Short mmCIF file of C-alpha atoms in Angstrom, two decimals:
data_model
loop_
_atom_site.label_atom_id
_atom_site.label_comp_id
_atom_site.label_asym_id
_atom_site.label_seq_id
_atom_site.Cartn_x
_atom_site.Cartn_y
_atom_site.Cartn_z
CA VAL C 35 115.27 -115.51 -25.31
CA HIS C 36 114.76 -116.92 -28.79
CA ILE C 37 111.19 -117.68 -27.78
CA CYS C 38 110.53 -113.95 -27.42
CA GLU C 39 111.99 -112.96 -30.82
CA PRO C 40 108.75 -113.30 -32.83
CA VAL C 41 106.79 -111.30 -30.28
CA MET C 42 109.36 -108.56 -29.85
CA ALA C 43 109.75 -108.35 -33.64
CA LEU C 44 106.27 -106.80 -33.66
CA TRP C 45 107.89 -103.80 -31.98
CA GLY C 46 111.09 -103.95 -34.03
CA LEU C 47 113.21 -105.13 -31.12
CA PRO C 48 115.35 -108.22 -30.48
CA GLY C 49 114.02 -110.97 -28.23
CA GLU C 50 116.34 -109.92 -25.41
CA ALA C 51 114.31 -106.72 -25.03
CA ALA C 52 111.56 -108.80 -23.42
CA THR C 53 113.77 -109.27 -20.36
CA VAL C 54 113.88 -105.51 -19.90
CA LEU C 55 110.09 -105.31 -19.99
CA LEU C 56 109.75 -108.22 -17.58
CA ALA C 57 112.17 -106.52 -15.19
CA ALA C 58 110.10 -103.32 -15.48
CA LEU C 59 107.13 -105.23 -14.09
CA MET C 60 109.11 -105.70 -10.89
CA SER C 61 111.21 -102.53 -10.69
CA MET C 62 112.06 -99.56 -12.89
CA GLY C 63 115.59 -99.52 -11.51
CA GLY C 64 115.91 -103.21 -12.24
CA ALA C 65 114.79 -102.62 -15.82
CA VAL C 66 117.43 -99.92 -16.24
CA GLY C 67 120.05 -102.33 -14.90
CA VAL C 68 118.96 -105.12 -17.26
CA ALA C 69 118.96 -102.71 -20.22
CA ALA C 70 122.44 -101.44 -19.33
CA SER C 71 123.75 -104.98 -18.92
CA LEU C 72 122.30 -106.12 -22.25
CA ALA C 73 123.64 -103.02 -23.99
CA THR C 74 127.11 -103.60 -22.52
CA ALA C 75 126.98 -107.23 -23.68
CA GLY C 76 125.99 -106.12 -27.18
CA ALA C 77 122.57 -107.78 -27.09
CA LEU C 78 120.83 -104.39 -27.33
CA THR C 79 121.92 -101.37 -29.34
CA GLY C 80 121.72 -97.77 -28.20
CA HIS C 81 118.67 -97.40 -30.42
CA ASP C 82 116.99 -100.38 -28.73
CA VAL C 83 117.60 -98.97 -25.26
CA THR C 84 116.36 -95.53 -26.31
CA VAL C 85 113.16 -97.06 -27.66
CA LEU C 86 112.67 -99.06 -24.45
CA LEU C 87 113.25 -96.21 -21.97
CA PRO C 88 109.72 -94.71 -21.99
CA ALA C 89 108.22 -98.20 -21.82
CA MET C 90 110.27 -98.98 -18.71
CA TYR C 91 108.85 -95.96 -16.92
CA LEU C 92 105.32 -96.23 -18.27
CA MET C 93 105.20 -99.82 -17.09
CA GLY C 94 105.60 -98.27 -13.65
CA ASN C 95 106.63 -101.37 -11.65
CA PRO C 96 103.02 -102.41 -11.01
CA VAL C 97 104.03 -105.18 -8.62
CA GLN C 98 105.42 -102.60 -6.18
CA ASN C 99 102.59 -100.14 -6.83
CA VAL C 100 99.96 -102.71 -5.87
CA GLY C 101 101.40 -102.87 -2.37
CA ARG C 102 102.60 -99.33 -1.89
CA CYS C 103 99.94 -97.26 -3.62
CA LEU C 104 96.85 -99.25 -4.42
CA GLY C 105 96.82 -101.14 -1.14
CA THR C 106 97.45 -98.02 0.93
CA ALA C 107 94.71 -96.13 -0.96
CA GLU C 108 92.38 -99.07 -0.34
CA VAL C 109 91.60 -99.52 -4.04
CA ASN C 110 89.33 -102.52 -4.56
CA ALA C 111 91.52 -105.50 -5.52
CA LYS C 112 89.21 -106.40 -8.40
CA TYR C 113 90.58 -103.35 -10.26
CA TYR C 114 94.26 -104.34 -9.92
CA PRO C 115 94.36 -106.36 -13.18
CA HIS C 116 92.78 -103.47 -15.08
CA ILE C 117 95.26 -100.96 -13.71
CA ILE C 118 98.22 -103.21 -14.48
CA THR C 119 96.89 -103.90 -18.00
CA VAL C 120 96.68 -100.17 -18.73
CA CYS C 121 100.33 -99.79 -17.66
CA VAL C 122 101.43 -102.60 -19.97
CA ILE C 123 99.38 -101.33 -22.93
CA ASN C 124 100.79 -97.81 -22.50
CA ALA C 125 104.31 -99.20 -22.41
CA LEU C 126 103.85 -101.30 -25.55
CA LEU C 127 102.28 -98.39 -27.43
CA SER C 128 105.18 -96.16 -26.42
CA ILE C 129 107.60 -98.55 -28.11
CA TRP C 130 105.83 -98.08 -31.45
CA VAL C 131 105.79 -94.30 -30.98
CA MET C 132 109.50 -94.29 -30.14
CA GLN C 133 110.26 -96.38 -33.22
CA LEU C 134 108.67 -93.59 -35.28
CA ILE C 135 110.50 -90.79 -33.45
CA VAL C 136 113.99 -92.25 -33.06
#
């Protein structure tokens, strides 16, 4: 977790917030659970969780979407990394926007 502190500091969040974003890659519900657990433990504040909420949903659990949506729609697999990258960039940008709003 301390490894992530310098990176997450770019978004004004503690290093523990990285675990929420990593969970969002796998599942939005999982990310909510991780955020709630870290908030209950005192690792994240209410402000931190509020800032992370849009990012959790904009990340859009791309691992599941690849199988459920992109695979079913027969999207060419060479575009998967691009689609996932857009999700991650949107999520990271939303954190900066939320820091300005909240």
